[in-house]
XYZ file of C-alpha atoms in Angstrom:
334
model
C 20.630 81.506 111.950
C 20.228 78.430 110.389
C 16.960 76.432 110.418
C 17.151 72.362 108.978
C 13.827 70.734 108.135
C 12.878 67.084 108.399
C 10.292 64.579 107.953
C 8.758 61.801 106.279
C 6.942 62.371 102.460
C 4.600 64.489 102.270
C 4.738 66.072 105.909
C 4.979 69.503 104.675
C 8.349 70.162 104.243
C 8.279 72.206 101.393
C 5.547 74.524 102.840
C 7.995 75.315 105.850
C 10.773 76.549 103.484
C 8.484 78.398 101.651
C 7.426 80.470 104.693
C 10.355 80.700 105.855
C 11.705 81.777 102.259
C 8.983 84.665 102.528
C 10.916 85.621 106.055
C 14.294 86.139 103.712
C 15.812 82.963 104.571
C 17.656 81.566 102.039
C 16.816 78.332 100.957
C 18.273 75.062 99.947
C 17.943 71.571 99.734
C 20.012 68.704 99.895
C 18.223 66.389 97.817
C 19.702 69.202 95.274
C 23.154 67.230 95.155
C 21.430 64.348 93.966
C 19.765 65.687 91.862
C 22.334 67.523 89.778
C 24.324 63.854 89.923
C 21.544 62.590 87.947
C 21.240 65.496 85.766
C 24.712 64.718 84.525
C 23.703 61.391 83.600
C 20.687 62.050 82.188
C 17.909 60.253 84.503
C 14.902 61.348 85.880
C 14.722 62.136 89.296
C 12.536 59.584 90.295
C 12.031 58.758 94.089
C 13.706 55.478 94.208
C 16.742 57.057 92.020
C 17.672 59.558 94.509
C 17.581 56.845 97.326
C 20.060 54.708 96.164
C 22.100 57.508 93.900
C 21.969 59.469 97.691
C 23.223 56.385 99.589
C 25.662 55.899 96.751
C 27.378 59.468 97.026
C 26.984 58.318 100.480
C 29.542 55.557 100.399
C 31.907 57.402 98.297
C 31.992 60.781 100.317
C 31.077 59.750 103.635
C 27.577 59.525 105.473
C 27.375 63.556 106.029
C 28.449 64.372 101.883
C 25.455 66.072 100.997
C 25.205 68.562 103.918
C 28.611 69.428 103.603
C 28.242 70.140 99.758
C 25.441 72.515 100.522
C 27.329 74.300 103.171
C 30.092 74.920 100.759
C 27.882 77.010 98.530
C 25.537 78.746 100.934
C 26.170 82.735 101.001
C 27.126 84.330 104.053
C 25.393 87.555 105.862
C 21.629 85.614 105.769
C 19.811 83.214 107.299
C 19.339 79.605 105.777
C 16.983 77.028 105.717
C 17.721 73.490 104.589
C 15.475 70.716 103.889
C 15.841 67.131 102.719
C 18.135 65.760 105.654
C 17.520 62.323 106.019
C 21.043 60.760 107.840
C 22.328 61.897 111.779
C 25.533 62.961 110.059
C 23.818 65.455 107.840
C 22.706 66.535 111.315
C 26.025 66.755 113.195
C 27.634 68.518 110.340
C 24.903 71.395 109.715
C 25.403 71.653 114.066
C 29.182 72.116 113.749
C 28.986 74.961 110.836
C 27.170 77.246 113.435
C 23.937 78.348 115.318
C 21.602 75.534 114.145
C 17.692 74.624 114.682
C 16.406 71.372 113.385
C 12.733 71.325 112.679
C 10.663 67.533 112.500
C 7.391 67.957 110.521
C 4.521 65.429 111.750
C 1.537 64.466 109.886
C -0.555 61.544 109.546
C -0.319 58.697 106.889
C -3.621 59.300 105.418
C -2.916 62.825 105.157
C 0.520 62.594 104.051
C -0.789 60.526 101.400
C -3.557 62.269 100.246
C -0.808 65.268 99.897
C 1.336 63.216 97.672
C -1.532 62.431 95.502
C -2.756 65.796 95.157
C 0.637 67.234 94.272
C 1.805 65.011 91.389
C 5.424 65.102 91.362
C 7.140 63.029 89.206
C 8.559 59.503 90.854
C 5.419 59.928 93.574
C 3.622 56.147 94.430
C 0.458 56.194 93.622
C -0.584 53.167 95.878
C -0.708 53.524 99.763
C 1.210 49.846 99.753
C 3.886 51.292 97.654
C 4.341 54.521 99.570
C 4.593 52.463 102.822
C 7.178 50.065 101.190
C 8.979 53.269 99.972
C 8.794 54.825 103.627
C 9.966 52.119 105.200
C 13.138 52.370 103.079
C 13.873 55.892 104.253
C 12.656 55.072 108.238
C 15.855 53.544 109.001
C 18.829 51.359 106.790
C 21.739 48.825 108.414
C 23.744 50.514 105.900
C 25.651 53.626 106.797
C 24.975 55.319 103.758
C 21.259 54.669 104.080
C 18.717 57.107 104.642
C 17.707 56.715 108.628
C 14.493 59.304 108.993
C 14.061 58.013 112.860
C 17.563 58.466 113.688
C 17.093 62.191 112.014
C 13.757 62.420 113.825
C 15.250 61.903 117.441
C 17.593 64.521 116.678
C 14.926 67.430 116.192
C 15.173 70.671 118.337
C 11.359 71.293 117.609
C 8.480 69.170 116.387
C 5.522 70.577 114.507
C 2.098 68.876 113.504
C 0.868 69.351 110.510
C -2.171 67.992 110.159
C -4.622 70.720 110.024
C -4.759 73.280 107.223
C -1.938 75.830 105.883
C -2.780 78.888 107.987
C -2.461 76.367 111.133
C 0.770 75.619 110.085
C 1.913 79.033 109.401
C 0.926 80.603 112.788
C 3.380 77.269 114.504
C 5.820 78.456 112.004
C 5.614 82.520 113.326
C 5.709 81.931 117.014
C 8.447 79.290 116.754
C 10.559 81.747 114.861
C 9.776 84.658 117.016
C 11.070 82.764 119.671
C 14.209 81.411 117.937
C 15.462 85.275 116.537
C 14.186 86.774 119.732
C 16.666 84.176 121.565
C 19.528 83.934 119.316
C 22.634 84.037 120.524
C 25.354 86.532 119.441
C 29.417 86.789 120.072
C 30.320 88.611 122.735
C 32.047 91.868 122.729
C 35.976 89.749 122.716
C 34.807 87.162 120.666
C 33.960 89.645 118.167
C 37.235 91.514 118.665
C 39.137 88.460 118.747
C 37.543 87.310 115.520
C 38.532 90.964 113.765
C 41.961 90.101 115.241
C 42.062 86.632 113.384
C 41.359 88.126 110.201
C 43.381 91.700 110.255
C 46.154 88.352 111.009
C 45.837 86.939 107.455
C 47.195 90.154 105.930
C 50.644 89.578 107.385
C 53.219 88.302 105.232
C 55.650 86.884 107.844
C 56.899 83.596 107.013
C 57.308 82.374 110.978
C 54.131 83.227 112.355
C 50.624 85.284 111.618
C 49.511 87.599 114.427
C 46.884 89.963 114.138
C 45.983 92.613 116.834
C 43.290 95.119 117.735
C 43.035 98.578 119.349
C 39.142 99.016 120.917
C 38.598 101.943 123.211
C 34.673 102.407 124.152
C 33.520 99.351 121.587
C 35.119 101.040 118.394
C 38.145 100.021 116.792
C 40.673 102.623 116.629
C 44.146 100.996 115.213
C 44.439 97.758 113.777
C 48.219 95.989 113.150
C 49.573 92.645 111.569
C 53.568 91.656 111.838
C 55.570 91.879 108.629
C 58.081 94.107 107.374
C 58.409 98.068 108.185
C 56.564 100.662 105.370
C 58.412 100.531 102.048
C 60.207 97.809 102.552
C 60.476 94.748 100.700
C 57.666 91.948 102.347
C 58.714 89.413 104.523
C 57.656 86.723 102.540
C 59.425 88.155 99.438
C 62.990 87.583 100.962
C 62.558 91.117 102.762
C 63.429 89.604 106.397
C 67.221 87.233 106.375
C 66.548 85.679 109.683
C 62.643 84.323 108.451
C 64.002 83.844 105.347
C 66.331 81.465 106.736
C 64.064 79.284 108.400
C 65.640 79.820 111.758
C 64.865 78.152 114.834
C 62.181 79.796 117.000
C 63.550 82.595 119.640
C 67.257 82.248 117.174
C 69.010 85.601 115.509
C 65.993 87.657 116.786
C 68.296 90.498 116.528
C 68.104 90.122 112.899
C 64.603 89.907 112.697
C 63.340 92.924 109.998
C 59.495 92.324 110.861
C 57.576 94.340 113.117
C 55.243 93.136 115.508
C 51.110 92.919 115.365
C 50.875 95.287 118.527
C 53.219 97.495 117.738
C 51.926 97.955 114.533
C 48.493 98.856 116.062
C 50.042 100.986 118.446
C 52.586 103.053 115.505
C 49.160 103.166 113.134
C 46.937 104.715 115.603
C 50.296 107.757 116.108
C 50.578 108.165 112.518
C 46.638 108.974 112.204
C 47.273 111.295 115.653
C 44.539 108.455 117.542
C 45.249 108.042 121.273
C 45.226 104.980 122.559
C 45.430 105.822 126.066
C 42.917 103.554 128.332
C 42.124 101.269 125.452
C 42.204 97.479 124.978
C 44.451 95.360 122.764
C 43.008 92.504 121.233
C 45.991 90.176 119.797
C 46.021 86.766 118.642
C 49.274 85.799 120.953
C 50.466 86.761 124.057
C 52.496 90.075 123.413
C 56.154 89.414 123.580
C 58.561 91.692 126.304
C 59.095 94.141 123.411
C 55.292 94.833 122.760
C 54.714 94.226 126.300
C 56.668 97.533 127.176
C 55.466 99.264 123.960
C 51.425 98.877 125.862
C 52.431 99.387 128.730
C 53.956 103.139 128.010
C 51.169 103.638 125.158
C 48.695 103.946 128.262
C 46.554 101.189 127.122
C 44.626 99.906 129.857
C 44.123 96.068 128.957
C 45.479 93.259 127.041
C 43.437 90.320 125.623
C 45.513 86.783 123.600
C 44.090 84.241 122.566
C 47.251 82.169 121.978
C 50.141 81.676 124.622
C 53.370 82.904 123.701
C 57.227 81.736 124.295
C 58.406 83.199 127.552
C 54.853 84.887 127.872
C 55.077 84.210 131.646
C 57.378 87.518 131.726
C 55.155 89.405 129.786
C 52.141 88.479 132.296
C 54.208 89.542 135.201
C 55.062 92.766 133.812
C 51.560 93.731 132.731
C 50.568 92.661 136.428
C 53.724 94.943 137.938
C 52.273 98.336 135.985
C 48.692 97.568 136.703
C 47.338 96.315 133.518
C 45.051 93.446 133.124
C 45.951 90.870 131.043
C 43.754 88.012 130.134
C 43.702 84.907 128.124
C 40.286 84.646 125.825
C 39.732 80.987 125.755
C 37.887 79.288 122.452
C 34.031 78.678 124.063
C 33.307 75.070 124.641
């Protein structure tokens, strides 16, 4: 999962990721960007640099640039936590790259100040007048590329106060995240297929179209197939096929057509490995065409999941129904 923290200075952000670090989340910041932008120039970064250098890359990349640089680097196969998101776009983007929980850290100004005097860090006010001036600049901006904390704020999935003392903080931080792993959600059983589908697809080297299928039988993969050209023969998208290689119009010179087909593929892989596929499921990333429909239908396999309709996949569907196979579309989740 993926956990975003937010706040106002001295809140308590960084303890959060720390924890949460501890828990083997990986962590990183977006305040990062900015501050390898003023690495390469040289410049300390100071508080009221990274405000206007992260309102400029703002401007130039669009209001959600910095979460969208961090996503591009962020490894895959862990959780993530991400801190320094101070704009709604930041927001929406970090919600569209997956399962997402943003955090709000609370504390009061006279402890939040108090913090930032304790800690030191370099570009830190050192006068409560100047650290409210400097708040306000970060509360909310009528430019788009400004930093807009409330906006952020109203976004937040959870809110924790911080006010009290670091093992206070830490036991919010352990039931919250019991309650967010205990709760998360995970693909189901064709969504996972399907997605196994999508990539065994981008090993095909047909030029007209990618299709990628999967044989399951009792939750384990058994066969797998992509279209392209037959064993030992030269690849599609090497000249190997005429009628692809000509560009043709779609459902013209089929006859001519050298590729074989995603299902039958999974179906001939699982007889040259002697693997029955006999009351199984295909998972395929279009609606079979008649050909494939009649090579499932005499394989014995029991049911056929697409995600993507097919030309003429109407007859295809009422064959499947006429020998007693179900046949479903799997519909992206809303």
């Amino acid at each position: 999962m993926r956990i975003g923290v937010a706040g106002r200075n001295g809140a308590g952000k960084s303890e959060i990721v720390r924890f949460l670090e501890s828990r083997s989340f990986h962590a990183a910041s977006l305040s990062d960007v900015i501050r390898r932008e003023l690495a390469s120039q040289g410049l300390e970064p100071t508080r009221e640099r990274m405000i206007e250098t992260g309102r400029r890359l703002r401007r130039e990349g669009g209001p959600a640039v910095l979460a969208e640089r961090v996503l591009a680097h962020l490894p895959s196969g862990t959780h993530h936590v991400l801190d320094s998101i101070r704009h709604p776009s930041e927001v929406e983007a970090l919600r569209r790259s997956g399962p997402f929980m943003l955090i709000w850290v609370e504390a009061s100004e006279d402890v939040r100040f108090e913090r930032i005097q304790a800690r030191g860090r370099a570009g830190d006010t050192h006068s409560l007048e100047a650290f409210r001036e400097l708040e306000q600049r970060e509360l909310e901006s009528s430019e788009e590329s400004g930093q807009q904390l409330l906006a952020v704020q109203a976004l937040a999935d959870e809110v924790i106060l911080n006010d009290a003392d670091l093992p206070a903080l830490q036991a919010q931080l352990q039931e919250l995240l019991r309650r967010a792993l205990t709760f998360a959600e995970r693909p189901s059983w064709d969504e996972y297929f399907m997605s196994i589908a999508t990539v065994v697809a981008s090993r095909s080297n047909c030029m007209k179209r990618m299709v990628g299928a999967v044989v399951v039988a009792d939750r384990r993969i058994i066969s797998t197939g992509y279209n392209g050209t037959p064993r030992g023969v030269r690849n599609c998208n090497e000249g190997g096929c005429p009628r692809c290689a000509g560009v043709e119009a779609s459902g013209a010179r089929l006859d001519e057509c050298l590729c074989s087909h995603a299902e039958e593929n999974g179906i001939v892989q699982a007889a040259y490995h002697g693997v029955s596929v006999r009351d199984a499921t295909i998972y395929t990333t279009h609606c079979p065409c008649l050909i494939c429909t009649k090579l499932i239908i005499n394989a014995g396999i029991r049911e056929v999941v697409y995600a993507a309709d097919f030309p003429k996949g109407d007859i295809s569907a009422g064959l499947f129904r006429e020998a007693g196979i179900k046949c479903r579309q799997l519909l992206p989740a809303r």
